Coordinates of C-alpha atoms and ligand atoms in Angstrom, one line a residue:
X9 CA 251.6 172.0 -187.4
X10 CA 252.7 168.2 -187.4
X11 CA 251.3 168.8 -183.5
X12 CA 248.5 166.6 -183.7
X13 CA 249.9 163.5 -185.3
X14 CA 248.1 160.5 -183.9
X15 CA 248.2 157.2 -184.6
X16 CA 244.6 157.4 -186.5
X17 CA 244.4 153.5 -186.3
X18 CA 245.0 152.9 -183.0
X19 CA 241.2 153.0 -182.6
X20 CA 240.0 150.4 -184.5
X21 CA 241.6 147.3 -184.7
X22 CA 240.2 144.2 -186.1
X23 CA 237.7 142.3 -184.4
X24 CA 234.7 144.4 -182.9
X25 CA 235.8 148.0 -183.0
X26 CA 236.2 150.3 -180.3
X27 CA 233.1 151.9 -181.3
X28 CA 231.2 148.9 -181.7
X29 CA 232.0 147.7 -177.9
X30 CA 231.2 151.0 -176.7
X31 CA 228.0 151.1 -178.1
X32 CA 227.0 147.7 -177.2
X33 CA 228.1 148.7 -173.5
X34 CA 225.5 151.3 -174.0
X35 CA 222.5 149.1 -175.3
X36 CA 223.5 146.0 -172.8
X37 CA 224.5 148.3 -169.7
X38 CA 220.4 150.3 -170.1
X39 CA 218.9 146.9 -170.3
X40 CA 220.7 146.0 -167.6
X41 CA 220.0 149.0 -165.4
X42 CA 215.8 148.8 -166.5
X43 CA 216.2 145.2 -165.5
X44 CA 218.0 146.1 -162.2
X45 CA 215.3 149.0 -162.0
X46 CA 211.7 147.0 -162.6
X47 CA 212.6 143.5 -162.2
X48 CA 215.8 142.9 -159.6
X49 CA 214.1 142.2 -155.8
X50 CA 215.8 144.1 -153.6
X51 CA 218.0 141.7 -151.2
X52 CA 218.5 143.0 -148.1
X53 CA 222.2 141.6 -146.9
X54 CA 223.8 141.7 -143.1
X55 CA 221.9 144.5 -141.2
X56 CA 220.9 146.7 -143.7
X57 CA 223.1 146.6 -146.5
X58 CA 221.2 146.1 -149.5
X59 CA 222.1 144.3 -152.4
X60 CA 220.7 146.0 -155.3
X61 CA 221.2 149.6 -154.1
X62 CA 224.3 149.9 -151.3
X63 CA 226.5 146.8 -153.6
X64 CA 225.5 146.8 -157.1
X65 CA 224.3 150.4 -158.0
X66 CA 226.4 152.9 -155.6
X67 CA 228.8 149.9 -155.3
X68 CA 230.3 148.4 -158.1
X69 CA 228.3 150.6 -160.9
X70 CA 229.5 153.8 -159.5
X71 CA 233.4 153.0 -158.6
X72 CA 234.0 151.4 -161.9
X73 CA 231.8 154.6 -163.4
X74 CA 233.5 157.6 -161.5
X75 CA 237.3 155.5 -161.8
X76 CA 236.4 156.2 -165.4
X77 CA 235.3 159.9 -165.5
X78 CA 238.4 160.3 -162.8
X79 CA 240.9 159.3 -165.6
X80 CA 239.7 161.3 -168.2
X81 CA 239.2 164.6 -165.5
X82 CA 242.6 163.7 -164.8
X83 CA 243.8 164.8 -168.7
X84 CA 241.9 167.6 -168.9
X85 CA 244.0 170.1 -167.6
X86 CA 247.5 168.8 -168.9
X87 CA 246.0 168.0 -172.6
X88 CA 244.0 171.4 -173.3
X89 CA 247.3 172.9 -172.4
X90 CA 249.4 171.3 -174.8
X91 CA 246.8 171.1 -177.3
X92 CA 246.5 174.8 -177.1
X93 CA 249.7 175.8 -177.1
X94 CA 250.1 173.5 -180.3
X95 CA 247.6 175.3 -181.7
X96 CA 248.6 178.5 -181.3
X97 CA 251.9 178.0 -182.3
X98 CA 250.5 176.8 -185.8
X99 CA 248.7 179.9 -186.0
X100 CA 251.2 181.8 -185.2
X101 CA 253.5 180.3 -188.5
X102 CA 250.2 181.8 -190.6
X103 CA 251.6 185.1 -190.1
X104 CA 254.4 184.1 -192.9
X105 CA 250.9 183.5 -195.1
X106 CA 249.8 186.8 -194.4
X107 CA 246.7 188.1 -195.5
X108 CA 244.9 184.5 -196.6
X109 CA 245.8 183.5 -192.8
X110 CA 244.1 186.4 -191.5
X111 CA 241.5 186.0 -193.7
X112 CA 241.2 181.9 -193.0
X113 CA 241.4 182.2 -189.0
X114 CA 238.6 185.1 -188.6
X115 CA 236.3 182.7 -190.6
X116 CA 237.4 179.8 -188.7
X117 CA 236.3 181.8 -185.7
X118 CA 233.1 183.3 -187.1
X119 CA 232.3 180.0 -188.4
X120 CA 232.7 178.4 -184.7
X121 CA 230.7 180.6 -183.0
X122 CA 227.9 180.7 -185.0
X123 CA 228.1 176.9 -184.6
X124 CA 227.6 177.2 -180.8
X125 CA 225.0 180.2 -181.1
X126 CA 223.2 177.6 -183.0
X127 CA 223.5 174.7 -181.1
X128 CA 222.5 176.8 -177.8
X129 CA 219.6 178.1 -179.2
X130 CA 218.1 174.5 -180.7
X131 CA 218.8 172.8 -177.6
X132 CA 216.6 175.8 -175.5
X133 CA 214.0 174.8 -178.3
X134 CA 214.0 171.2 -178.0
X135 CA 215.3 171.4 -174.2
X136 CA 216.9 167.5 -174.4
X137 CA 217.2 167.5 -170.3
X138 CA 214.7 168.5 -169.0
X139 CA 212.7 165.2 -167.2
X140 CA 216.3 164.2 -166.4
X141 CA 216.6 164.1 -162.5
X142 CA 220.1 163.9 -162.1
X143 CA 220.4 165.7 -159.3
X144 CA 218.5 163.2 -157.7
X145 CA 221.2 160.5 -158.0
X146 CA 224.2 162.9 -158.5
X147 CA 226.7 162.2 -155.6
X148 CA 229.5 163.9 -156.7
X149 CA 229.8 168.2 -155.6
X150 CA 227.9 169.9 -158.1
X151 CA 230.2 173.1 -157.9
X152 CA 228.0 175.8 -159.4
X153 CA 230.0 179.1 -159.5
X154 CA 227.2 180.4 -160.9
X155 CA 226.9 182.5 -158.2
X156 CA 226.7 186.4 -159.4
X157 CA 230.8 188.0 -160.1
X158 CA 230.6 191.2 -161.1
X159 CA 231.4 191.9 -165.1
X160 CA 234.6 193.5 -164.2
X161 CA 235.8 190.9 -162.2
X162 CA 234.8 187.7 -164.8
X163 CA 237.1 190.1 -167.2
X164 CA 239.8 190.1 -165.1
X165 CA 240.3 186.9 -163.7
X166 CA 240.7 185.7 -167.4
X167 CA 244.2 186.9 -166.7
X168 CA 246.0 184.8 -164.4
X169 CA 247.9 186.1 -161.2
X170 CA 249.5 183.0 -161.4
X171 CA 248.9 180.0 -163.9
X172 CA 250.3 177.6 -162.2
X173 CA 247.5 178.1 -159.5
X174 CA 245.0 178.7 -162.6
X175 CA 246.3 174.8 -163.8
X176 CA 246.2 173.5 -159.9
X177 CA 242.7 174.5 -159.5
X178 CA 241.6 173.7 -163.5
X179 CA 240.2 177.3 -164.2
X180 CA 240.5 176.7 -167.7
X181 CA 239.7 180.8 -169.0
X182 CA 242.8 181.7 -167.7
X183 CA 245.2 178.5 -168.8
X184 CA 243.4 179.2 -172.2
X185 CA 244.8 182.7 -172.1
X186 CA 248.6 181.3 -170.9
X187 CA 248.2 178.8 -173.5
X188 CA 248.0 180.6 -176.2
X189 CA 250.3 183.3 -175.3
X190 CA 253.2 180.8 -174.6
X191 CA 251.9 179.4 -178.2
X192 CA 252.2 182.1 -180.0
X193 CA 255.5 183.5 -178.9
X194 CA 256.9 179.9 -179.4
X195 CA 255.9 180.6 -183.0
X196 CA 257.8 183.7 -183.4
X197 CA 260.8 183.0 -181.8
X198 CA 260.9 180.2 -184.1
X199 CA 264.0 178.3 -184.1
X200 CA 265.3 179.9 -181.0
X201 CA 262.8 178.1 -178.9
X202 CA 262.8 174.9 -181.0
X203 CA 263.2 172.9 -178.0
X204 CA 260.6 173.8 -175.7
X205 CA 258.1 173.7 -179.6
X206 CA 259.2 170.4 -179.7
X207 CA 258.4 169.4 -176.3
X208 CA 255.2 170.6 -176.4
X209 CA 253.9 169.0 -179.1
X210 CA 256.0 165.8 -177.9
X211 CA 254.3 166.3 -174.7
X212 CA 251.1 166.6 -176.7
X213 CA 251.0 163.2 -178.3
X214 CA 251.7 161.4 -174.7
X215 CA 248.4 163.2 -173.9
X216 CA 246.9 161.9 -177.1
X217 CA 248.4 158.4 -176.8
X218 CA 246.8 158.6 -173.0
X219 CA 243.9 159.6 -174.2
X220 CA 243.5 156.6 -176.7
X221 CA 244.6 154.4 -174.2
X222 CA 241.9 155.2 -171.4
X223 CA 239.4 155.0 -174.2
X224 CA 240.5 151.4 -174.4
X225 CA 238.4 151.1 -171.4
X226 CA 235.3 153.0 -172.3
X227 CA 233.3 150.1 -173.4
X228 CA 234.0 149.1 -169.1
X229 CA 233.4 152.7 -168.0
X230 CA 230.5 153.5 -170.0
X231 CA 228.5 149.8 -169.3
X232 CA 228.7 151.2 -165.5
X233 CA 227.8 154.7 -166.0
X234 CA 224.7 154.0 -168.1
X235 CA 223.5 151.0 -166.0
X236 CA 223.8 153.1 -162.9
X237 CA 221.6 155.9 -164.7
X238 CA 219.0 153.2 -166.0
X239 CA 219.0 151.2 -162.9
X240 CA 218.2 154.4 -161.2
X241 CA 215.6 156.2 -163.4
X242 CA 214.3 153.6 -165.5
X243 CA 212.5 154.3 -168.6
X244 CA 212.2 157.9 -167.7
X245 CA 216.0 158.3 -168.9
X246 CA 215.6 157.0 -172.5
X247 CA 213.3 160.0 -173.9
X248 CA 215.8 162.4 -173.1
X249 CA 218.9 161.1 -174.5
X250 CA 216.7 160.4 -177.8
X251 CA 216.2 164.6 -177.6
X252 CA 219.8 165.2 -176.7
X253 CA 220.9 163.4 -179.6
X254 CA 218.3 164.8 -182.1
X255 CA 219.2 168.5 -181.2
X256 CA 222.9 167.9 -182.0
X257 CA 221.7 166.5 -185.7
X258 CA 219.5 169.0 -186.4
X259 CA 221.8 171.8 -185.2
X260 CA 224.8 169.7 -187.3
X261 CA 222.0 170.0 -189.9
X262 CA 221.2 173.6 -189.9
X263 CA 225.2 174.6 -189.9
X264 CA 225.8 172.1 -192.8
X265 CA 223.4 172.1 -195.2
X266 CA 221.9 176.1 -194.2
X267 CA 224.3 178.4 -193.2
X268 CA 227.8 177.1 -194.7
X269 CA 225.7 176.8 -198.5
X270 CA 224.4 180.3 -197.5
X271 CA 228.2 181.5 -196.9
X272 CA 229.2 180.3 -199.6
X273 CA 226.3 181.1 -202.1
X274 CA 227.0 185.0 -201.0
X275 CA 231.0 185.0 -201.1
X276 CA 231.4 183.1 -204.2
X277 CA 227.7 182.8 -206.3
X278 CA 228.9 179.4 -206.8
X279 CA 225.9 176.5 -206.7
X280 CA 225.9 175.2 -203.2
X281 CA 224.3 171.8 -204.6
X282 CA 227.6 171.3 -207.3
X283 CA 229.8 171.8 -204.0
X284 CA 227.6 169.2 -201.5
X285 CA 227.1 166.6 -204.3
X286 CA 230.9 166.9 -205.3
X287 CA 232.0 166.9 -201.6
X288 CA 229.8 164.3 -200.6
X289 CA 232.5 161.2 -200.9
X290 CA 235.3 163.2 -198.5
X291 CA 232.0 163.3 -196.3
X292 CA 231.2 160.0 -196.1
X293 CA 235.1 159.2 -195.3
X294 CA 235.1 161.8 -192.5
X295 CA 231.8 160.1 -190.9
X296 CA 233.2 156.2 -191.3
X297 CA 236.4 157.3 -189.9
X298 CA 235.5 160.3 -187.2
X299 CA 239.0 161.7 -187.6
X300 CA 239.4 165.0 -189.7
X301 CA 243.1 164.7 -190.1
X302 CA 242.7 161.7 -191.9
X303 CA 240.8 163.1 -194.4
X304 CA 243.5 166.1 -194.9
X305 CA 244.7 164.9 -198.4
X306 CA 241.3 163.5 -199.7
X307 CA 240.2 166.8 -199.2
X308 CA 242.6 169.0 -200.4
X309 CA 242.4 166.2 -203.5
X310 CA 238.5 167.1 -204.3
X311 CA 239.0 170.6 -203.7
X312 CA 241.7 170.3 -207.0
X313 CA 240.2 168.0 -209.1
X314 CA 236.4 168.7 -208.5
X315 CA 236.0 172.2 -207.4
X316 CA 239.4 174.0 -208.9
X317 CA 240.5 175.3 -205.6
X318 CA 244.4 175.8 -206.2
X319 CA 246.1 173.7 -203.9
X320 CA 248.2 176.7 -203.2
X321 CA 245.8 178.0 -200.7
X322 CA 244.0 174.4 -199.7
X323 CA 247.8 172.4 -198.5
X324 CA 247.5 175.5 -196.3
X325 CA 243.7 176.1 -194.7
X326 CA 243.1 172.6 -194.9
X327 CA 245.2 171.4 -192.1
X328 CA 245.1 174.4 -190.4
X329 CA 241.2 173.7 -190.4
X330 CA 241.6 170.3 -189.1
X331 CA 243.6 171.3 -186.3
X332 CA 241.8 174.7 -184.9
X333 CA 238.0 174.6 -186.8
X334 CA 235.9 172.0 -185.7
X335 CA 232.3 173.3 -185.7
X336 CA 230.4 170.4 -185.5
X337 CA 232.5 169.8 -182.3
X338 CA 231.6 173.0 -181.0
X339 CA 227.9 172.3 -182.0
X340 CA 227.6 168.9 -180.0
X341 CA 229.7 171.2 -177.0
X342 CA 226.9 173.5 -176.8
X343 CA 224.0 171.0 -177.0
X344 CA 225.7 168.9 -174.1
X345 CA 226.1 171.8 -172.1
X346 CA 222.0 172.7 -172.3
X347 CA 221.8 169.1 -171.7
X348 CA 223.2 168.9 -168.7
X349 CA 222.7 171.5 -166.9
X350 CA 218.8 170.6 -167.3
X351 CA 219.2 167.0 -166.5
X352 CA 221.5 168.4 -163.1
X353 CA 218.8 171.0 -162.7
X354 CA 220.9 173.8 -162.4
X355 CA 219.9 177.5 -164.9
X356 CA 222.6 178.9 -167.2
X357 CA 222.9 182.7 -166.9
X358 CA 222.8 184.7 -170.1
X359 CA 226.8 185.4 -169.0
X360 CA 227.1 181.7 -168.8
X361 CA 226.2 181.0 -172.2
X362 CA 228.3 183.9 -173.6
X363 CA 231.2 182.0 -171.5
X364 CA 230.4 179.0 -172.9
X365 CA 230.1 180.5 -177.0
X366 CA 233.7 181.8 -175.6
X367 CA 234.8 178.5 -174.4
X368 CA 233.9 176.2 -177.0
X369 CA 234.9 178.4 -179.7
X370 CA 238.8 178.1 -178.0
X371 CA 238.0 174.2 -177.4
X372 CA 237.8 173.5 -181.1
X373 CA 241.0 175.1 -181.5
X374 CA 241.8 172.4 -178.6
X375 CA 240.1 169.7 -180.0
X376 CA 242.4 167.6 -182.2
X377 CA 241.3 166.1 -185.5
X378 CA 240.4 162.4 -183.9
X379 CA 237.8 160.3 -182.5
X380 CA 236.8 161.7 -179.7
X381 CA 238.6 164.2 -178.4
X382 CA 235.7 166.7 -178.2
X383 CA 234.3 164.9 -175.6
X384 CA 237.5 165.4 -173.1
X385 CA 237.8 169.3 -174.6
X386 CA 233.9 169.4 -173.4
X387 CA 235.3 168.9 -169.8
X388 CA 236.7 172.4 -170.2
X389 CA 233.4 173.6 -171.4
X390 CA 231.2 172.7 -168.4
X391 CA 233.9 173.6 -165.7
X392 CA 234.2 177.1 -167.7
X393 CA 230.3 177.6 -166.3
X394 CA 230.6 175.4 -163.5
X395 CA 228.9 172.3 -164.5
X396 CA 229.5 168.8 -163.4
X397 CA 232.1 167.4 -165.8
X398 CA 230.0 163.7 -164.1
X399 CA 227.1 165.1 -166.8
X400 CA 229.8 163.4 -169.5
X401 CA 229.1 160.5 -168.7
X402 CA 225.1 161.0 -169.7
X403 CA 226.6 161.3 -173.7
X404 CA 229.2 159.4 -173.7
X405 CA 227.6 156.1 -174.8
X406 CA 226.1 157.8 -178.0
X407 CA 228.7 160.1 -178.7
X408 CA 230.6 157.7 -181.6
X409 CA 227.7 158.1 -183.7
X410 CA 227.3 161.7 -183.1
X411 CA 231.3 162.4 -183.5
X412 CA 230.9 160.8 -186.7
X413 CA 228.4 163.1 -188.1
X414 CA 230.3 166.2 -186.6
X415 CA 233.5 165.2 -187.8
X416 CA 231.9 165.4 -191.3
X417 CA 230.9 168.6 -190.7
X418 CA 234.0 170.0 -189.1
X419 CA 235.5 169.4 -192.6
X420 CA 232.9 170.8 -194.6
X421 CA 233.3 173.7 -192.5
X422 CA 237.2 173.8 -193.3
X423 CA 236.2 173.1 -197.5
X424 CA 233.8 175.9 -197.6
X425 CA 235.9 178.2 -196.1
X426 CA 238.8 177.3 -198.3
X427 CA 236.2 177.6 -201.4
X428 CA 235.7 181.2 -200.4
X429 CA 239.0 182.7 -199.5
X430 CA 240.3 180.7 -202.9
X431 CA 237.6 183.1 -204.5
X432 CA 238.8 186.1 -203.4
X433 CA 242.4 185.3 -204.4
X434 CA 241.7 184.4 -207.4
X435 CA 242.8 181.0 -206.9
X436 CA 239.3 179.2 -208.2
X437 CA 238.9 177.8 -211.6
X438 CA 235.3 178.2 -212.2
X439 CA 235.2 175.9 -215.2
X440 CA 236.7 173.3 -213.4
X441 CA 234.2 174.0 -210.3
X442 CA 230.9 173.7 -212.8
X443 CA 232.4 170.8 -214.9
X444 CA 230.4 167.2 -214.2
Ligands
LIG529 N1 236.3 163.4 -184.2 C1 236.4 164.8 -184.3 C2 237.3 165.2 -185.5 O1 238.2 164.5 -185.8 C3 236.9 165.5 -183.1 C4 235.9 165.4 -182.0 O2 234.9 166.1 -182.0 O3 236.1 164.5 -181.1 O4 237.0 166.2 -186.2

């Protein structure tokens, strides 16, 4: 399960933090685009090249912009692959763990897709994209394959012919299905296949490294991206990117603070308020640090000494939750999708959004326990419905503060969970629980 070790740090060093520069980018880059969009004259240079459109906005705004969404296309493929497998192999050891792994991974999965039944159906309330006319300065092929398939086929071609061809031409249904098969008979020939384990999780953390290092550049990427936006729509683009953001809290909210107290109020009777105010402090870590694996022993910690979850079942569904639950993730997956496919202008079917329950349910299995990884697994999301994986760029400036907030709530999700299948084995002191 060591699969997802990542160098937590490597994201914040001292000086202004990653985050910080990337959200500067944001604020500096919208001025600069409203700016560009109300103020800047428009220059015309040589016959009719113009300066503000043809140089600075579909120029320089959009190379440095696209270069950007290129390299992080470019992992998507390579790193949900690995990821997967990774994952799978890690579920696969469970079996050893029997019925508390059963038991742990259908709520993992219950859990998830809840998550992104909730997050669909807030964001068709609060529709964040619509007013959002990116279609309007969208250059890139939208290629919508949303054109009707027959049930039976959809079904089928979840099965690759050949996945090779499925990973050439990024269908990700059917790579998610090679993944985990590969992953999970990696885990039960064990040592036999130690090698090809061991290169792909090796193979795994160059994806992760890779992925750290291109979000070196973000701050870069994301000034262009938004400034293009801005300089194209104006104010017009602020209102919706306020809504966007408000439907992932609320729906981070409503899993939170609603339906995980309600699980756990029916499968345990214990008092949902003892468990937030106790768990509160592994919170707060989780949100200042965005990384659930680095919250792996401070959790597993609280759960002992605060709640009297043995740690005999929490050293096990706690790391297993930070590597393959992440609802929160999920939940901001599902909201982005809503979001851009209104801002592109383009309708989800009601097969669409089952794909895309499907899709980012398997992504948080993908999505590794650090800063913001759920915004590359999202990639896999849109293409899984045909969206334009472009739309990322509409998030990405605000997505730090988000991924904080979900990160807390991908490991309540994991707590909660362990809280109740600790019940049922007997494995929770009550006293200890209702103490303080
Ligand atoms: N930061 C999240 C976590 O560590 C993952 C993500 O959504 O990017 O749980």
């Amino acid at each position: 399960m060591s699969d997802k070790k990542i160098n937590v740090e490597g994201n914040e060093k001292k000086g202004i933090s990653l985050s910080t520069k990337i959200f500067l980018a944001l604020i500096i880059g919208a001025l600069l685009g409203v700016v560009i969009h109300y103020v800047m004259p428009d220059v015309t240079i040589g016959e009719d090249t113009s300066l503000k459109n043809d140089i600075i906005i579909e120029g320089v705004f959009y190379v440095i912009g696209q270069g950007f969404i290129r390299l992080m296309q470019m992992l998507v493929v390579p790193l949900v692959f690995c990821s997967l497998v990774c994952g799978a192999m890690a579920i696969g050891d469970t079996k050893t763990l029997g019925k508390v792994g059963v038991k742990t991974i259908v709520f993992y999965i219950f859990t998830t897709a809840l998550a992104v039944t909730i997050a669909l159906s807030v964001a068709y309330m609060i529709n964040p994209g619509i007013g959002l006319d990116m279609d309007s300065i969208q250059k890139a092929e939208v290629t919508s394959n949303n054109t009707e398939t027959k049930l039976t086929e959809t079904l089928l071609n979840i099965i690759p012919k050949n996945p090779i061809g499925a990973m050439a031409s990024g269908d990700m249904l059917p790579i998610i299905v090679f993944a985990l098969f590969v992953g999970i008979m990696l885990a039960k020939l064990g040592s036999k296949a130690s090698t090809v384990a061991t290169f792909f999780s090796q193979f795994n953390d160059v994806m992760m490294e890779m992925t750290m290092a291109i979000m070196k550049i973000a701050p870069i990427g994301v000034f262009c991206l938004i400034a293009r936006t801005f300089a194209n729509l104006g104010f017009s683009a602020f209102q919706p990117m306020l809504k966007y953001m408000g439907s992932v809290i609320l729906a981070l909210c409503l899993q939170c603070f609603v339906i995980y107290q309600i699980l756990l109020f029916i499968f345990t009777r214990l008092n949902p308020l003892k468990f937030i105010k106790k768990f509160l402090p592994v919170m707060g870590f989780a949100f200042s640090t965005a990384t659930s694996n680095a919250t792996i022993p401070m959790s597993i910690d609280t759960l002992d000494k605060k709640m009297g979850v043995s740690k005999r079942i929490s050293s096990f569904t706690i790391p297993l939750g930070a590597t393959i639950n992440m609802d929160g993730t999920s939940i901001m997956q599902g909201v982005a999708v809503v979001f851009i496919a209104q801002a592109y202008g383009i309708d989800l079917t009601l097969g669409n959004l089952a794909t895309v329950v499907l899709t980012a349910t398997i992504a948080s299995i993908g999505t590794a326990g650090v800063p913001s990884v759920g915004l590359v697994t999202l990639a896999m999301v849109l293409n899984s419905v045909g969206l334009p994986t472009e739309g990322i760029a509409l998030i990405m400036g605000i997505d730090r503060i988000l991924d904080m907030i979900r990160t807390a709530v991908n490991i309540t999700g994991d707590a909660v969970c362990t809280t109740i299948v600790a019940k049922q084995e007997g494995a929770l002191d009550k006293e200890v629980f209702n103490e303080g």
